[in-house]
Coordinates of C-alpha atoms in Angstrom, one line a residue:
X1 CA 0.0 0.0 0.0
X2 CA 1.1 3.5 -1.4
X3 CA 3.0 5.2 1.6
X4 CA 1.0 8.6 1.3
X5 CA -2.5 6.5 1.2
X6 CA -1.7 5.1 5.0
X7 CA -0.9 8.7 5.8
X8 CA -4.8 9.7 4.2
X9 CA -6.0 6.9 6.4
X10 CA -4.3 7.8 9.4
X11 CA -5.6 10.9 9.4
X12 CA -8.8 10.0 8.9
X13 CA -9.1 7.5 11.5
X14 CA -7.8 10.0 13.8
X15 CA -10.3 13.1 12.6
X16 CA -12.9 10.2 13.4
X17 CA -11.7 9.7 17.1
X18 CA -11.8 13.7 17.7
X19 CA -15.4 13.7 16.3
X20 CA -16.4 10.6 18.8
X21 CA -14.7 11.9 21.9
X22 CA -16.8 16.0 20.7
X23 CA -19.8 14.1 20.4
X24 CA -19.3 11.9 23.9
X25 CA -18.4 15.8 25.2
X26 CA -21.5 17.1 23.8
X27 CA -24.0 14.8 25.1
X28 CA -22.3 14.7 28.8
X29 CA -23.0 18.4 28.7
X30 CA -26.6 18.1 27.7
X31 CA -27.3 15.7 30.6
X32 CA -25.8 18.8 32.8
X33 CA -27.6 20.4 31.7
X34 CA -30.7 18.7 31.7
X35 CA -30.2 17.3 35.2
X36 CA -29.6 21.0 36.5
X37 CA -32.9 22.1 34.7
X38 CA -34.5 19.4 36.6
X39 CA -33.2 20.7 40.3
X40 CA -34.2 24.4 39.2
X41 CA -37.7 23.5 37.8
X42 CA -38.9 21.4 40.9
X43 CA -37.3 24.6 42.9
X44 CA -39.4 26.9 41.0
X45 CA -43.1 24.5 41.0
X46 CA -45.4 25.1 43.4
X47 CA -45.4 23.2 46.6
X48 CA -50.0 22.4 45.9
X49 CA -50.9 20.0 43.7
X50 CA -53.3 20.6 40.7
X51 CA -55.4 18.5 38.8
X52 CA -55.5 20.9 35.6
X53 CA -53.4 19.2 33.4
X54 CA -54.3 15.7 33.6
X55 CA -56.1 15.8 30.7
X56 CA -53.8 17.6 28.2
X57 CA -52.4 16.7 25.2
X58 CA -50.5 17.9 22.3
X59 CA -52.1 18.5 19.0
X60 CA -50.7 18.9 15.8
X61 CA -51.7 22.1 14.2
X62 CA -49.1 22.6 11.4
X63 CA -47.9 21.3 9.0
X64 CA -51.3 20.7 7.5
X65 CA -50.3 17.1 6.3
X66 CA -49.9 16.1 10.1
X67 CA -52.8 18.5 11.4
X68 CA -55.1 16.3 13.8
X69 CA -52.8 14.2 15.2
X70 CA -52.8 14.2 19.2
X71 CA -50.6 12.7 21.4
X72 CA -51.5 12.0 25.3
X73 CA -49.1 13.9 27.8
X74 CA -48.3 11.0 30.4
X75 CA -45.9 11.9 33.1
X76 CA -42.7 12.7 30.9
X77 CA -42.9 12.0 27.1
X78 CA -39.8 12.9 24.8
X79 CA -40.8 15.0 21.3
X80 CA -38.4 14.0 18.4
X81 CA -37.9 12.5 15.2
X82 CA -36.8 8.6 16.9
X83 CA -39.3 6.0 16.6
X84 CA -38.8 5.8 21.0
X85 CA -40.4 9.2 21.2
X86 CA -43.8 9.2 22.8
X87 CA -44.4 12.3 20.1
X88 CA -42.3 10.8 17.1
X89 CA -42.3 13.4 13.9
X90 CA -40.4 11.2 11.6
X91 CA -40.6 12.8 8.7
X92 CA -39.3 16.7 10.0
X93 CA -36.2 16.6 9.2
X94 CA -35.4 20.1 11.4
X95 CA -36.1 18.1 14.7
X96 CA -33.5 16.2 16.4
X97 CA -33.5 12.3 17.2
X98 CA -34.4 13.7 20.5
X99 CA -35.5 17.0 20.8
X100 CA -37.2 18.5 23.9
X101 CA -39.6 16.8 26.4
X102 CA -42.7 17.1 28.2
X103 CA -43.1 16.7 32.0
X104 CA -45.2 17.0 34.6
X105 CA -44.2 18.1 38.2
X106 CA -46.4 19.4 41.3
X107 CA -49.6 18.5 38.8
X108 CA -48.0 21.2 36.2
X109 CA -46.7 20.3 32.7
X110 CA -43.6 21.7 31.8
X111 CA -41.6 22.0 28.5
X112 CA -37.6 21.5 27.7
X113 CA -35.0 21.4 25.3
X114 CA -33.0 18.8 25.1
X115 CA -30.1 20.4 23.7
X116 CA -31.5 20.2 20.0
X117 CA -29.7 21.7 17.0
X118 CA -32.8 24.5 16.2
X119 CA -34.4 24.9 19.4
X120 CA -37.3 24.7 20.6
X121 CA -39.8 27.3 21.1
X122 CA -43.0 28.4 23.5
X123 CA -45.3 30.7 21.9
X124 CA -42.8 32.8 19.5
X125 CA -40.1 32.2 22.5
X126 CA -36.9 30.2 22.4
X127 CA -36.9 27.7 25.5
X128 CA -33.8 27.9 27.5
X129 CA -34.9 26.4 30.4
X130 CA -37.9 24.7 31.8
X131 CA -41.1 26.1 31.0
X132 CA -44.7 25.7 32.0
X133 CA -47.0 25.1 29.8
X134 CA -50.9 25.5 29.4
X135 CA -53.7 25.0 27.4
X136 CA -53.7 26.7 24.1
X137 CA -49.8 27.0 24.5
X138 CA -47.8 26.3 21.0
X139 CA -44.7 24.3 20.7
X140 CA -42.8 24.8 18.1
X141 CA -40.1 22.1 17.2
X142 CA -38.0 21.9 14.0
X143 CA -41.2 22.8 11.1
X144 CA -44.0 21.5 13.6
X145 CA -46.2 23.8 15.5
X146 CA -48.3 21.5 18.3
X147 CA -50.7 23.1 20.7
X148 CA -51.5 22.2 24.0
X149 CA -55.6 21.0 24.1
X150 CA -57.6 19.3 26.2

C-alpha cells in the first residue's frame, strides 16, 4: 500500500476519534444540563398539587399534512424525530432524534430542550430552560407547530 494512502488513512481515522470523543463531550453536557434544569424546575413549581393538566395533550396544528394528530401527555414524554419518542415526527427533518420533552411536576406540565440543534420554542419564544406550559400554549419544534388541548 502506497506510503501517502496510510498517511490519508491515518488521518482520517484520527479526525474520526476527535469527532467521537466531541460528540461523547457534547451529550455529557446536555445531561448537565438537563439534570440542572431538573433541580431548578422542581425549585421553581409550586409546593400544591393541581389536577389541571391531567387531561392535556399535544395536537398537531401545522404542517397541515400532520394536522389532527394528538398525542397524550403522560408523566414525561420525549418529542423527536426517533421512533422511542412518545411524540415521534419522523418525517421533520429540522427536529433532532431527540428534541425536547414534556413533563409534569407538582400537577404542572412543563416543556424543555434537550439540547437540539434548532431549538425549541413556546409561543414565539426560544426555550432555554424549563417552561410551564398550558392550554392553548404552541410548541414549536423543527417545522411542527403542536398546541397544548384538552
Amino acid at each position: 500500500m502506497p506510503h501517502a494512502l496510510l498517511h490519508l488513512l491515518r488521518y482520517f481515522l484520527l479526525g474520526l476519534v476527535w469527532l467521537f470523543f466531541l460528540y461523547a463531550a457534547r451529550m455529557v453536557l446536555v445531561e448537565l444540563r438537563r439534570s440542572r434544569n431538573e433541580r431548578l424546575s422542581a425549585a421553581a413549581a409550586p409546593p400544591v398539587a393541581t389536577d389541571k393538566a391531567v387531561h392535556l395533550r399535544l395536537k398537531v396544528v401545522d404542517p397541515p399534512q400532520r394536522r389532527g394528530r394528538v398525542y397524550d401527555l403522560g408523566e414525561e414524554v420525549t418529542v423527536g424525530r426517533s421512533p422511542g419518542c412518545a411524540v415521534s415526527l419522523e418525517d421533520d427533518s429540522f427536529i433532532s432524534s431527540v428534541h425536547a420533552r414534556v413533563y409534569r411536576r407538582s400537577g404542572e406540565l412543563w416543556l424543555e430542550d434537550l439540547g437540539s440543534t434548532n431549538g425549541t420554542w413556546l409561543n414565539d419564544e426560544r426555550v432555554d430552560g424549563p417552561s410551564r406550559l398550558q392550554r392553548g400554549d404552541r410548541v414549536k419544534v423543527g417545522s411542527t407547530t403542536l398546541e397544548v388541548a384538552r
